[in-house]
Tab-separated table of C-alpha atoms in Angstrom:
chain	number	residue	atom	x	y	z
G	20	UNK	CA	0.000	0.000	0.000
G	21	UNK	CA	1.346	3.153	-1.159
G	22	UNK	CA	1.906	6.000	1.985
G	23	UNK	CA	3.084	9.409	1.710
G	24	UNK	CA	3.316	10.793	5.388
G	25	UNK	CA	4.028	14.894	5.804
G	26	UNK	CA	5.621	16.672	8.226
G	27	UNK	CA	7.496	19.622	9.639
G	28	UNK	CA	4.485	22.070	9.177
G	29	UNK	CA	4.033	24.842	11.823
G	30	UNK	CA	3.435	28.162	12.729
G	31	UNK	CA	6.320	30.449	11.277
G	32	UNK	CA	6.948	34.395	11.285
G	33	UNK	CA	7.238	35.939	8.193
G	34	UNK	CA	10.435	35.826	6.618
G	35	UNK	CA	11.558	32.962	8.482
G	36	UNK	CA	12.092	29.416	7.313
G	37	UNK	CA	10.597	25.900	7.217
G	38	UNK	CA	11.639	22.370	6.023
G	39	UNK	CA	9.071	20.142	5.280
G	40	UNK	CA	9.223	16.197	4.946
G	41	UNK	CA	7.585	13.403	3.157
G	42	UNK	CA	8.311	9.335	4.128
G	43	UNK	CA	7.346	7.248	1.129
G	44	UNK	CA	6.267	3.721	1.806
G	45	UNK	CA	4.785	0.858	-0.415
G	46	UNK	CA	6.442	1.379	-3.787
G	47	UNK	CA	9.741	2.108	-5.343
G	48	UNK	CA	10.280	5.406	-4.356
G	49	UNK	CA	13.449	6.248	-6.617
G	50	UNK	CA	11.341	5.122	-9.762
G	51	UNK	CA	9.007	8.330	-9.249
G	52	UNK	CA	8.810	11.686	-9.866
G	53	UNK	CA	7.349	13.703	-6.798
G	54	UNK	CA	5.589	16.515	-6.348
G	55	UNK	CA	4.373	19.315	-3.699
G	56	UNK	CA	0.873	20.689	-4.104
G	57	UNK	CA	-0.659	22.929	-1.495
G	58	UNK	CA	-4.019	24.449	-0.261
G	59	UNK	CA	-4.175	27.604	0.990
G	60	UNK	CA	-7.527	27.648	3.905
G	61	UNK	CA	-10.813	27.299	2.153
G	62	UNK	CA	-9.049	27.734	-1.119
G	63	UNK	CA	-8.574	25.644	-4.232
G	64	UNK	CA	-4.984	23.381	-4.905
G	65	UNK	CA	-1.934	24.536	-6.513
G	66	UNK	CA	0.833	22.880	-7.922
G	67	UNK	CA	4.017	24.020	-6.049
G	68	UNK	CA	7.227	22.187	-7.022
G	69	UNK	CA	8.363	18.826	-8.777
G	70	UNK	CA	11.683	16.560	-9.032
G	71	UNK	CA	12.362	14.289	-10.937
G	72	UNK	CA	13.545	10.493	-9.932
G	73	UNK	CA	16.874	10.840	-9.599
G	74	UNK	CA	16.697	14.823	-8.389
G	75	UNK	CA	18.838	16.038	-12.037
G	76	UNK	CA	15.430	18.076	-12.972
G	77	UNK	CA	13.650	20.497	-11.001
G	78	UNK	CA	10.533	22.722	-11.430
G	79	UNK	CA	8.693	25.374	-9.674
G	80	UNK	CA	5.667	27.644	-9.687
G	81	UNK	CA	6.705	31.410	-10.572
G	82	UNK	CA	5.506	32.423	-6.921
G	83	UNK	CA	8.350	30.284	-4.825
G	84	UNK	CA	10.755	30.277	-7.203
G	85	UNK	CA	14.209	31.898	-5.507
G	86	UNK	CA	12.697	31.139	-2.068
G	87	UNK	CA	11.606	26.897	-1.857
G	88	UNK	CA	13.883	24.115	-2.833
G	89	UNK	CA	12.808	20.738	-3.531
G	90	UNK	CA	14.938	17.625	-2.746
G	91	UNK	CA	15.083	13.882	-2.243
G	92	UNK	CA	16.850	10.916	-0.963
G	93	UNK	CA	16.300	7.695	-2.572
G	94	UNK	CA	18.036	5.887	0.433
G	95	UNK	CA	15.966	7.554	3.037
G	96	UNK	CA	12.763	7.192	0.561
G	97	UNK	CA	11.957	10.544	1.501
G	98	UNK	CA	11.075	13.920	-0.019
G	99	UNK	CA	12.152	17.564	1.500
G	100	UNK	CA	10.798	21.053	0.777
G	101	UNK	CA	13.091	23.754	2.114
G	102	UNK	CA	10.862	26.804	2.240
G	103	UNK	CA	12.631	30.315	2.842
G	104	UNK	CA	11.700	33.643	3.095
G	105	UNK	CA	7.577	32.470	4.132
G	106	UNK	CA	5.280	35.248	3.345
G	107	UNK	CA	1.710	35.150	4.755
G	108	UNK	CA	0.312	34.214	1.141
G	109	UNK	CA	2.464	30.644	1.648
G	110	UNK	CA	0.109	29.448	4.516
G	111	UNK	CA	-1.565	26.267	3.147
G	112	UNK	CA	-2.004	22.609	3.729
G	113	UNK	CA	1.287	20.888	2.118
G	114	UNK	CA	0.308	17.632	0.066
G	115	UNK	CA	3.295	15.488	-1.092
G	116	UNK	CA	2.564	13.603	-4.046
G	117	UNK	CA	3.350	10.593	-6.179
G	118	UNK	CA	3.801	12.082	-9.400
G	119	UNK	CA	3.420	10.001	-12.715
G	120	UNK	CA	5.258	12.008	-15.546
G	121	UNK	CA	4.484	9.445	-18.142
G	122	UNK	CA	0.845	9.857	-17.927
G	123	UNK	CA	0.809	13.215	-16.684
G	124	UNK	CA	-1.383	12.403	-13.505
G	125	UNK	CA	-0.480	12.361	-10.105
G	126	UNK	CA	-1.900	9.113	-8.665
G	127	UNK	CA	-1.104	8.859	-4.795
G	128	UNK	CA	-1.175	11.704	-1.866
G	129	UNK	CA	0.010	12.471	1.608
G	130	UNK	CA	-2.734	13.960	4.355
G	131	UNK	CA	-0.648	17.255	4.080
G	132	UNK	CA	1.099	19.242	7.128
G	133	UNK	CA	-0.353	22.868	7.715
G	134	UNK	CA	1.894	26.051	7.726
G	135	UNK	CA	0.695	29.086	9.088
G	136	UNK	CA	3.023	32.265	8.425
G	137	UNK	CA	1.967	35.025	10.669
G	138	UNK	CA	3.382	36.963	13.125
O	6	UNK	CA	-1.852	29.357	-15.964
O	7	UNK	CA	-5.230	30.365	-14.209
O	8	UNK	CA	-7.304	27.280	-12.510
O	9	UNK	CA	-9.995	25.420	-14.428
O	10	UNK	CA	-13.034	26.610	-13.651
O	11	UNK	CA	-15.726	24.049	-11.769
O	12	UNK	CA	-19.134	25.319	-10.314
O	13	UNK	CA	-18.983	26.173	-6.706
O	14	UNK	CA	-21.537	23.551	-6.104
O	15	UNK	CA	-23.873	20.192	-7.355
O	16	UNK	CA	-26.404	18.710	-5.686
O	17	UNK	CA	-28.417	15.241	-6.293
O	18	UNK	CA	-30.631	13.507	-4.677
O	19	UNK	CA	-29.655	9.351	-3.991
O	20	UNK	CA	-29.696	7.615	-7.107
O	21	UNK	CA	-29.723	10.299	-9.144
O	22	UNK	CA	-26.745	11.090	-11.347
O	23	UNK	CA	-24.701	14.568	-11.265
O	24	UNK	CA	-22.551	16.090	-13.668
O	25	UNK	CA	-19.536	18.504	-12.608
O	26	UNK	CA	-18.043	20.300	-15.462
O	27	UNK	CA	-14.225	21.401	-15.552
O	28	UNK	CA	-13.304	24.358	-18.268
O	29	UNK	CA	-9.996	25.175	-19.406
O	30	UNK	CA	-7.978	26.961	-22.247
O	31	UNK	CA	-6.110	25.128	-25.156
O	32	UNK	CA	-2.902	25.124	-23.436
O	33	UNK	CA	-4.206	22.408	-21.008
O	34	UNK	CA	-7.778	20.885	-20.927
O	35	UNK	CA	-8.187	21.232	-24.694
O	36	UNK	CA	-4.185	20.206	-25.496
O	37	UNK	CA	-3.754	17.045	-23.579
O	38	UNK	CA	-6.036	14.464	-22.966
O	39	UNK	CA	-4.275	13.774	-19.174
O	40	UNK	CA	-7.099	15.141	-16.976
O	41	UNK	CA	-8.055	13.850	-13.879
O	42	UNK	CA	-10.135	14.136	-10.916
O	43	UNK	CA	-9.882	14.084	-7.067
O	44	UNK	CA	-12.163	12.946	-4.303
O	45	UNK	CA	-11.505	15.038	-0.935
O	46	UNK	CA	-13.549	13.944	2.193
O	47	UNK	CA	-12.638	16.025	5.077
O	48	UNK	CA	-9.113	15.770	7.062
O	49	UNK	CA	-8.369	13.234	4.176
O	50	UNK	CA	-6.047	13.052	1.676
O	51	UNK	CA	-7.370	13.334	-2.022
O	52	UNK	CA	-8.563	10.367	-3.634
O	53	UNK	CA	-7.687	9.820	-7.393
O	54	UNK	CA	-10.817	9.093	-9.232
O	55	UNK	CA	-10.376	9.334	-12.929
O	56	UNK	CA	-7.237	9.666	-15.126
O	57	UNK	CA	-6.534	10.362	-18.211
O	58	UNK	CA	-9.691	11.822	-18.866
O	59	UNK	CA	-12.120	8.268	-18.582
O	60	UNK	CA	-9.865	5.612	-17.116
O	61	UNK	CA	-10.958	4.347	-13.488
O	62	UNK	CA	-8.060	3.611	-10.889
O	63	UNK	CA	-8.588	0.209	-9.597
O	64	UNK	CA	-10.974	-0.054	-6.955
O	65	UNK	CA	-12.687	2.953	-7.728
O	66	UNK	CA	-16.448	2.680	-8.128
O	67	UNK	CA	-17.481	2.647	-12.060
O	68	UNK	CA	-20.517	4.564	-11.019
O	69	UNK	CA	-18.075	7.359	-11.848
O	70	UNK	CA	-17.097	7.968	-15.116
O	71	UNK	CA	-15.532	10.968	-16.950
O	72	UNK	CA	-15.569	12.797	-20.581
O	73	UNK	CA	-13.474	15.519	-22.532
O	74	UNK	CA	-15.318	18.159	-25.332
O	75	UNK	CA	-13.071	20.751	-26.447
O	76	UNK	CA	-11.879	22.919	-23.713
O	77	UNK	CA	-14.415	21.185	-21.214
O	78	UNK	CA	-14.079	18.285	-18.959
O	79	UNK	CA	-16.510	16.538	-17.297
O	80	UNK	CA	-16.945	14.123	-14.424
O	81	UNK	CA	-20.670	12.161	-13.690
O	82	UNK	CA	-21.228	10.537	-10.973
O	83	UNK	CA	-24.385	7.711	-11.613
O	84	UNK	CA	-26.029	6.395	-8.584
O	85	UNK	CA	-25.669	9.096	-6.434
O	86	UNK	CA	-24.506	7.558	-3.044
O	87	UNK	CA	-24.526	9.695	0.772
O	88	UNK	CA	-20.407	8.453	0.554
O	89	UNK	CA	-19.970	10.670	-2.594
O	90	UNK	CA	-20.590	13.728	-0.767
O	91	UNK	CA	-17.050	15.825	-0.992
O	92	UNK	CA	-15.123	18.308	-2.739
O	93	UNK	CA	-14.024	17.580	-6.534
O	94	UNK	CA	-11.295	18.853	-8.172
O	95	UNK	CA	-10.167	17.915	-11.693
O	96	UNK	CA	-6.564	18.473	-12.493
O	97	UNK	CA	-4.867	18.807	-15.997
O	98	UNK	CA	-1.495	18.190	-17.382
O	99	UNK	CA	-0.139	21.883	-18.907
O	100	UNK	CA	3.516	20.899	-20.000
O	101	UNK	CA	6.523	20.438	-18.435
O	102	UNK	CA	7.358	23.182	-16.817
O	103	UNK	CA	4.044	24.028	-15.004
O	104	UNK	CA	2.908	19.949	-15.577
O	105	UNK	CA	-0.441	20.589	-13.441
O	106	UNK	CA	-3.369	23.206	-13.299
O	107	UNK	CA	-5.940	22.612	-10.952
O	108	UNK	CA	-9.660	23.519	-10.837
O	109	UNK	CA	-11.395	25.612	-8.538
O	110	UNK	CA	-13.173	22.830	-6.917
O	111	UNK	CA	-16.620	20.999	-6.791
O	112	UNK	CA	-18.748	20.598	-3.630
O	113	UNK	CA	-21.092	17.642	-4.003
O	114	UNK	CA	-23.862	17.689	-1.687
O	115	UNK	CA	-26.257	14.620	-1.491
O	116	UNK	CA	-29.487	15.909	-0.500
C-alpha cells in the first residue's frame, strides 16, 4: 500500500524558514517523480514544485521560485521542501505527491502538514 | 496558468446522477487528454478518481465515469450515493514546466 506521510508544518513568522518532509512507503520510491501541491484555507490546490527520480530536474511555480527548494533521498525514501523567506500568502495545507510524468497524472497523496506564516 | 473553472456547487438527490463540469484553455484541458479528478472527504487526503480523462483507478467505483469536449471536462457521478458527498477537483497536465493546473473545486452535496 502506497503512503506518503508529511511533516514539519508549523506556525512560522514571516520571513523565516521551514523544512518540510515526506516518508514514502509501499512502492519504489526512486522510480518516481514527486511533487508538492498545497491548499491555501478554504481555497482551491496549486501545484508548487516537482523533481524528478533521480533529483537532475527540477521545477517550480513562478511564486516560490528563488525562495523553496525541492529535494530527495532515494536511500531515506523521503522527499524535502526547504521553504525560505515564508510570506503570509504561503500558509496552506502541504500535500506530497506521487507524481506520474508518463501519464501526466499524479496518482497517490500524503494527508498534508499545515503552515501558518503570521506573526 | 489560471485554474480550471468548476461550479462552486452540485447537488443530487440518492440515485440520481450529477454532472460537474471542468473548463480550461487550449494550453491544457483542450491540449492534452491527461485530466483527472480528485475525491476530498474532510481531514483526508485526495482520492484519485479518474485519469486520463475516462480511465478508473482500480478499486474505484465505475458509477463514476468521466468525458473531454473541447476545452471542457466533465466528471458524472451515476447512482448518487450519501459516501460521494465531498469536494471535486479535476486536475490537468499543462507541459513540463508548469505539468499541473488545478480547478477551482466541486462541492457535491447529497441531499
Amino acid at each position: 500500500e502506497v503512503q506518503l506521510v508529511e511533516s514539519g508544518g508549523g506556525l512560522v513568522q514571516p520571513g523565516g524558514s521551514l523544512r518540510l518532509s515526506c516518508a514514502a512507503s509501499g512502492f519504489s520510491f526512486s522510480d518516481d517523480w514527486m511533487s508538492w501541491v498545497r491548499q491555501a484555507p478554504g481555497k482551491g490546490l496549486e501545484w508548487v514544485a516537482r523533481i524528478k527520480q533521480d533529483g537532475s530536474a527540477k521545477y517550480y511555480v513562478d511564486s516560490v521560485k528563488g525562495r523553496f527548494t525541492i529535494s530527495r533521498d532515494n536511500a531515506e525514501n523521503s522527499l524535502y521542501l526547504q521553504m525560505n523567506s515564508l510570506r503570509a500568502e504561503d500558509t496552506a495545507v502541504y500535500f506530497c505527491a506521487r507524481d506520474l510524468a508518463v501519464s501526466g497524472t499524479i496518482d497517490f497523496w500524503g494527508q498534508g502538514t499545515l503552515v501558518t506564516v503570521s506573526s | 496558468q489560471s485554474a480550471l473553472t468548476q461550479p462552486a456547487s452540485v447537488s443530487g438527490s440518492p440515485g440520481q446522477s450529477i454532472t460537474i463540469s471542468c473548463t480550461g484553455t487550449g494550453s491544457d484541458v483542450g491540449t492534452y487528454n491527461l485530466v483527472s479528478w480528485y475525491q476530498q472527504h474532510p481531514g483526508k487526503a485526495l482520492k484519485l478518481m479518474i485519469y486520463e480523462v475516462n480511465q478508473r483507478p482500480s478499486g474505484v467505483s465505475n458509477r463514476f465515469s468521466g468525458s473531454k469536449s473541447g476545452n471542457m471536462a466533465s466528471l458524472t457521478i451515476s447512482g448518487l450515493q450519501a459516501e460521494d458527498e465531498a469536494d471535486y477537483y479535476c486536475c490537468s497536465y499543462a507541459g513540463s514546466i508548469i505539468p499541473y493546473v488545478f480547478g477551482t473545486g466541486t462541492k457535491v452535496t447529497v441531499l
